[in-house]
Short mmCIF file of C-alpha atoms in Angstrom, two decimals:
data_model
loop_
_atom_site.label_atom_id
_atom_site.label_comp_id
_atom_site.label_asym_id
_atom_site.label_seq_id
_atom_site.Cartn_x
_atom_site.Cartn_y
_atom_site.Cartn_z
CA LEU A 80 -8.42 7.33 13.12
CA PRO A 81 -7.18 9.83 10.47
CA ALA A 82 -9.85 12.37 9.56
CA GLN A 83 -8.96 12.26 5.84
CA LEU A 84 -10.00 8.61 5.45
CA PRO A 85 -13.36 8.01 3.74
CA ARG A 86 -16.10 7.02 6.12
CA VAL A 87 -19.20 4.84 5.72
CA GLU A 88 -21.88 5.36 8.33
CA VAL A 89 -23.76 2.29 9.50
CA VAL A 90 -26.78 3.06 11.68
CA VAL A 91 -27.79 0.29 14.08
CA ASP A 92 -31.23 1.35 15.30
CA LEU A 93 -33.94 -0.18 17.45
CA ASP A 94 -36.78 -2.04 15.80
CA GLU A 95 -39.89 0.09 15.49
CA GLY A 96 -41.63 -2.09 18.06
CA ASP A 97 -38.92 -1.33 20.62
CA LYS A 98 -39.26 2.45 20.28
CA GLU A 99 -41.81 2.72 23.06
CA CYS A 100 -41.53 2.95 26.82
CA ASP A 101 -41.50 -0.37 28.64
CA CYS A 102 -43.39 1.29 31.51
CA CYS A 103 -46.19 3.32 29.92
CA GLN A 104 -45.86 2.35 26.23
CA SER A 105 -45.48 6.02 25.19
CA PRO A 106 -43.33 6.67 22.05
CA LEU A 107 -39.65 7.19 22.77
CA HIS A 108 -37.82 10.27 21.46
CA LYS A 109 -34.22 10.34 20.29
CA MET A 110 -32.09 12.03 22.98
CA GLY A 111 -28.72 11.54 21.31
CA GLU A 112 -26.51 8.78 19.99
CA SER A 113 -23.33 6.86 20.72
CA SER A 114 -20.77 6.09 18.03
CA SER A 115 -17.60 4.09 17.55
CA GLU A 116 -15.17 3.64 14.68
CA THR A 117 -13.43 0.57 13.31
CA LEU A 118 -10.90 0.30 10.49
CA GLU A 119 -11.70 -1.84 7.46
CA PHE A 120 -9.10 -3.05 4.97
CA VAL A 121 -10.14 -3.28 1.32
CA PRO A 122 -7.84 -5.76 -0.51
CA ALA A 123 -6.22 -4.57 -3.72
CA HIS A 124 -8.06 -5.56 -6.87
CA ILE A 125 -6.71 -6.16 -10.35
CA LYS A 126 -8.49 -5.23 -13.56
CA VAL A 127 -7.72 -5.53 -17.27
CA ILE A 128 -7.54 -2.37 -19.37
CA LYS A 129 -8.76 -3.29 -22.85
CA THR A 130 -7.66 -0.69 -25.38
CA ILE A 131 -9.88 -0.61 -28.50
CA ARG A 132 -8.85 1.36 -31.60
CA PRO A 133 -11.56 1.53 -34.28
CA LYS A 134 -10.37 1.21 -37.90
CA TYR A 135 -11.78 3.42 -40.67
CA THR A 136 -11.71 3.13 -44.44
CA CYS A 137 -13.43 4.81 -47.41
CA ARG A 138 -16.43 2.98 -48.90
CA HIS A 139 -16.44 5.24 -51.98
CA CYS A 140 -12.84 4.33 -52.89
CA GLU A 141 -13.64 0.66 -52.34
CA ARG A 142 -16.56 0.87 -54.79
CA GLU A 143 -14.44 2.70 -57.36
CA GLY A 144 -11.64 0.13 -57.05
CA ILE A 145 -9.27 2.66 -55.57
CA GLU A 146 -6.93 1.45 -52.87
CA SER A 147 -8.26 2.83 -49.62
CA VAL A 148 -6.07 3.82 -46.68
CA VAL A 149 -7.10 2.31 -43.37
CA LYS A 150 -6.99 4.88 -40.60
CA THR A 151 -6.75 4.17 -36.89
CA ALA A 152 -5.60 6.14 -33.86
CA LEU A 153 -2.06 5.74 -32.64
CA MET A 154 -1.53 3.34 -29.77
CA PRO A 155 -1.35 5.30 -26.49
CA ALA A 156 2.15 5.53 -25.04
CA THR A 157 3.02 2.74 -22.62
CA ALA A 158 5.85 2.38 -20.13
CA ILE A 159 7.04 -0.86 -21.74
CA PRO A 160 5.81 -1.31 -25.36
CA LYS A 161 4.01 -4.58 -26.19
CA SER A 162 3.85 -5.43 -22.49
CA ILE A 163 0.83 -6.14 -20.30
CA ALA A 164 2.35 -3.99 -17.53
CA THR A 165 0.74 -0.62 -16.77
CA PRO A 166 2.58 2.05 -14.75
CA SER A 167 0.45 1.20 -11.71
CA LEU A 168 1.43 -2.50 -11.88
CA LEU A 169 5.11 -1.64 -12.30
CA SER A 170 4.91 0.77 -9.36
CA GLN A 171 3.33 -1.91 -7.18
CA ILE A 172 6.02 -4.49 -7.99
CA ILE A 173 8.83 -1.94 -7.48
CA MET A 174 7.38 -0.78 -4.15
CA CYS A 175 6.90 -4.33 -2.84
CA LYS A 176 10.42 -5.39 -3.84
CA TYR A 177 12.49 -2.35 -2.92
CA GLN A 178 10.51 -0.60 -0.21
CA PHE A 179 9.05 -3.59 1.61
CA GLY A 180 11.67 -6.23 0.72
CA LEU A 181 9.28 -8.68 -0.95
CA PRO A 182 11.30 -10.77 -3.46
CA LEU A 183 9.90 -11.39 -6.93
CA TYR A 184 9.41 -15.11 -6.29
CA ARG A 185 7.07 -14.26 -3.42
CA GLN A 186 5.22 -11.73 -5.54
CA GLU A 187 4.91 -14.45 -8.17
CA THR A 188 3.09 -16.56 -5.56
CA LEU A 189 0.86 -13.68 -4.50
CA PHE A 190 -0.26 -13.09 -8.09
CA ALA A 191 -0.81 -16.84 -8.57
CA ASP A 192 -3.12 -16.86 -5.54
CA ILE A 193 -5.49 -14.52 -7.37
CA GLY A 194 -5.23 -16.39 -10.67
CA ILE A 195 -2.59 -14.25 -12.44
CA GLU A 196 0.38 -16.08 -13.98
CA LEU A 197 3.27 -13.64 -13.76
CA SER A 198 6.72 -15.21 -13.69
CA ARG A 199 9.62 -13.76 -11.75
CA GLN A 200 11.65 -13.73 -14.98
CA THR A 201 9.09 -11.42 -16.58
CA MET A 202 8.98 -9.16 -13.53
CA SER A 203 12.78 -9.11 -13.41
CA SER A 204 12.98 -7.86 -17.00
CA TRP A 205 10.35 -5.25 -16.12
CA MET A 206 12.52 -4.03 -13.23
CA LEU A 207 15.51 -3.63 -15.56
CA ARG A 208 13.40 -1.68 -18.05
CA SER A 209 11.90 0.45 -15.28
CA ALA A 210 15.39 1.31 -14.08
CA GLU A 211 16.16 2.66 -17.56
CA LEU A 212 12.92 4.65 -17.59
CA LEU A 213 13.59 6.15 -14.17
CA SER A 214 17.24 6.95 -14.86
CA PRO A 215 16.56 10.60 -15.89
CA LEU A 216 14.65 11.11 -12.63
CA TYR A 217 17.55 9.61 -10.65
CA GLN A 218 20.04 11.89 -12.41
CA ARG A 219 17.88 14.96 -11.71
CA LEU A 220 17.61 14.03 -8.02
CA LYS A 221 21.38 13.56 -7.94
CA GLU A 222 21.91 17.04 -9.38
CA ILE A 223 19.69 18.53 -6.68
CA LEU A 224 21.36 16.45 -3.96
CA LEU A 225 24.86 17.58 -4.95
CA SER A 226 23.73 21.22 -5.02
CA GLN A 227 22.96 21.13 -1.28
CA ALA A 228 25.31 22.74 1.23
CA VAL A 229 25.22 19.68 3.49
CA ILE A 230 24.73 16.00 2.65
CA HIS A 231 25.13 12.71 4.50
CA GLY A 232 26.91 9.58 3.28
CA ASP A 233 27.30 5.99 4.41
CA GLU A 234 27.86 2.51 2.99
CA THR A 235 26.37 -0.78 4.14
CA PRO A 236 27.23 -4.39 3.23
CA LEU A 237 24.85 -6.21 0.94
CA ASN A 238 24.77 -9.93 0.20
CA VAL A 239 24.21 -10.66 -3.48
CA ILE A 240 23.45 -14.21 -4.62
CA ASN A 241 25.95 -15.64 -7.14
CA ALA A 242 28.03 -12.45 -7.05
CA ASP A 243 31.75 -12.58 -7.85
CA LYS A 244 32.50 -11.33 -4.36
CA ALA A 245 30.87 -12.53 -1.17
CA THR A 246 30.03 -8.99 -0.04
CA SER A 247 28.85 -6.04 -2.07
CA TYR A 248 27.99 -2.57 -0.83
CA MET A 249 25.11 -0.17 -1.13
CA TRP A 250 26.40 3.38 -0.83
CA LEU A 251 23.79 5.84 0.39
CA TYR A 252 23.69 9.62 0.11
CA CYS A 253 20.97 11.87 1.47
CA CYS A 254 20.05 15.43 2.38
CA GLY A 255 17.33 17.12 4.41
CA ASP A 256 15.86 16.42 7.82
CA ASP A 257 13.63 13.47 6.89
CA LYS A 258 10.44 15.38 7.70
CA PRO A 259 7.74 15.51 4.99
CA GLY A 260 7.08 18.99 3.67
CA LYS A 261 10.21 20.55 5.17
CA GLY A 262 13.16 21.33 2.95
CA THR A 263 14.65 19.05 0.32
CA ASN A 264 14.61 15.39 1.36
CA ILE A 265 16.43 13.07 -1.05
CA VAL A 266 17.91 9.61 -0.47
CA LEU A 267 19.86 7.98 -3.31
CA PHE A 268 21.36 4.48 -3.46
CA ASP A 269 24.53 3.65 -5.39
CA TYR A 270 25.33 -0.07 -5.68
CA HIS A 271 28.91 -1.37 -6.03
CA ASN A 272 30.61 -4.70 -5.39
CA SER A 273 33.39 -2.71 -3.76
CA ARG A 274 34.04 -0.54 -0.72
CA ALA A 275 36.82 1.39 -2.43
CA GLY A 276 36.97 5.13 -1.97
CA GLN A 277 36.72 5.60 -5.74
CA CYS A 278 33.03 4.67 -5.47
CA ALA A 279 32.37 7.79 -3.41
CA VAL A 280 34.69 9.91 -5.56
CA ASP A 281 32.82 8.95 -8.74
CA PHE A 282 29.37 9.55 -7.27
CA LEU A 283 30.17 12.90 -5.65
CA ASP A 284 31.81 14.16 -8.86
CA GLY A 285 33.82 16.93 -7.20
CA TYR A 286 31.24 17.90 -4.53
CA GLN A 287 32.89 20.42 -2.16
CA GLY A 288 30.18 21.05 0.42
CA TYR A 289 29.94 19.56 3.90
CA MET A 290 29.45 15.79 4.10
CA HIS A 291 28.44 14.14 7.37
CA VAL A 292 30.04 10.67 7.54
CA ASP A 293 31.55 8.17 9.93
CA GLY A 294 35.32 7.69 10.27
CA TYR A 295 35.78 5.50 7.19
CA LYS A 296 38.98 6.64 5.45
CA ALA A 297 37.55 6.26 1.94
CA TYR A 298 35.63 9.53 2.24
CA GLU A 299 38.91 11.41 2.71
CA GLN A 300 39.60 10.81 -0.99
CA THR A 301 36.68 13.07 -1.93
CA LYS A 302 36.78 16.87 -2.22
CA ALA A 303 33.99 17.29 0.35
CA THR A 304 34.56 18.97 3.70
CA LEU A 305 34.01 16.06 6.07
CA VAL A 306 31.92 16.51 9.20
CA ALA A 307 32.50 13.85 11.84
CA CYS A 308 29.54 11.93 13.24
CA LEU A 309 29.10 12.72 16.93
CA ALA A 310 27.15 9.51 17.52
CA HIS A 311 30.15 7.46 16.38
CA ILE A 312 32.48 9.53 18.56
CA ARG A 313 30.19 9.13 21.58
CA ARG A 314 30.11 5.35 21.09
CA LYS A 315 33.87 5.14 21.79
CA PHE A 316 33.47 6.90 25.14
CA ILE A 317 30.57 4.58 26.01
CA GLU A 318 32.89 1.64 25.31
CA ALA A 319 35.63 3.24 27.41
CA LYS A 320 33.31 3.71 30.36
CA GLY A 321 32.07 0.13 30.12
CA ASN A 322 30.11 -1.03 33.17
CA ASN A 323 31.96 1.31 35.52
CA LYS A 324 29.34 2.99 37.71
CA LYS A 325 31.84 5.49 39.13
CA THR A 326 32.55 8.79 37.45
CA VAL A 327 35.53 8.36 35.13
CA LYS A 328 37.27 10.48 32.49
CA ALA A 329 34.89 9.19 29.82
CA ASP A 330 31.99 10.83 31.69
CA VAL A 331 33.54 14.26 31.12
CA ALA A 332 33.38 13.74 27.34
CA LEU A 333 29.89 12.23 27.53
CA ASN A 334 28.62 15.25 29.50
CA LEU A 335 30.12 17.63 26.94
CA ILE A 336 28.51 15.68 24.10
CA ARG A 337 25.19 15.78 25.97
CA LYS A 338 25.47 19.58 26.12
CA LEU A 339 26.23 19.71 22.40
CA TYR A 340 23.14 17.61 21.72
CA GLY A 341 21.15 20.11 23.80
CA ILE A 342 22.45 23.00 21.72
CA GLU A 343 21.64 21.14 18.49
CA GLN A 344 18.10 20.50 19.69
CA ALA A 345 17.65 24.17 20.59
CA ILE A 346 18.90 25.51 17.22
CA LYS A 347 17.64 22.73 14.94
CA ASP A 348 15.54 25.19 12.91
#
């Protein structure tokens, strides 16, 4: 188990009466110990943060009949003013919905199970407000992404309930090698109810570096230097070979691609 996790030691020892030899009844001495580890899950807990702001006024002015100014500290800044949501609660709802695919109606049920009435309509409005709050961060990440020499792009169909069109698309753009602590790793999502090339043109905003994509023609409308995806190319030769166990022309291409993969692996750093 990971060494950085907190540990609680539980000692299971013999009773004092058992710490003597069964043969001669002499006291036993400790010769060592055996240990094992198990993993315990501590369920998340919810607490209420009660913010108290004392009010102050002048007794002397009150006695003299002078209007006294009531002083109190300013309300601490909150993510969503006049809301019960703290940043930690918003982060939890966002993470459950967008990272782990847990819809708001299911989260509504989870909160109800621990006695918290939190409607999906309320959480939905919180998500919209959070999107506004996080917009500057998104724009900054986009600036960094488009400053990279090489990026990757792709689009995937997305079903949206009650949408004007049956199929919408989530366009994705990323950079880096997807390894924590190495280089710049950014993944950004750009939602559209269209698969038109203009979607990529608008997002890339004149980007002229290398972009690794599949063979979808829409990307040719951008100013990026397109880099073909070898995995997509290889797939066509796999289809051409089919179930043929004999060596065919497709095997020549597959062997060349295998060598290219070997070179990539050797020079990946």
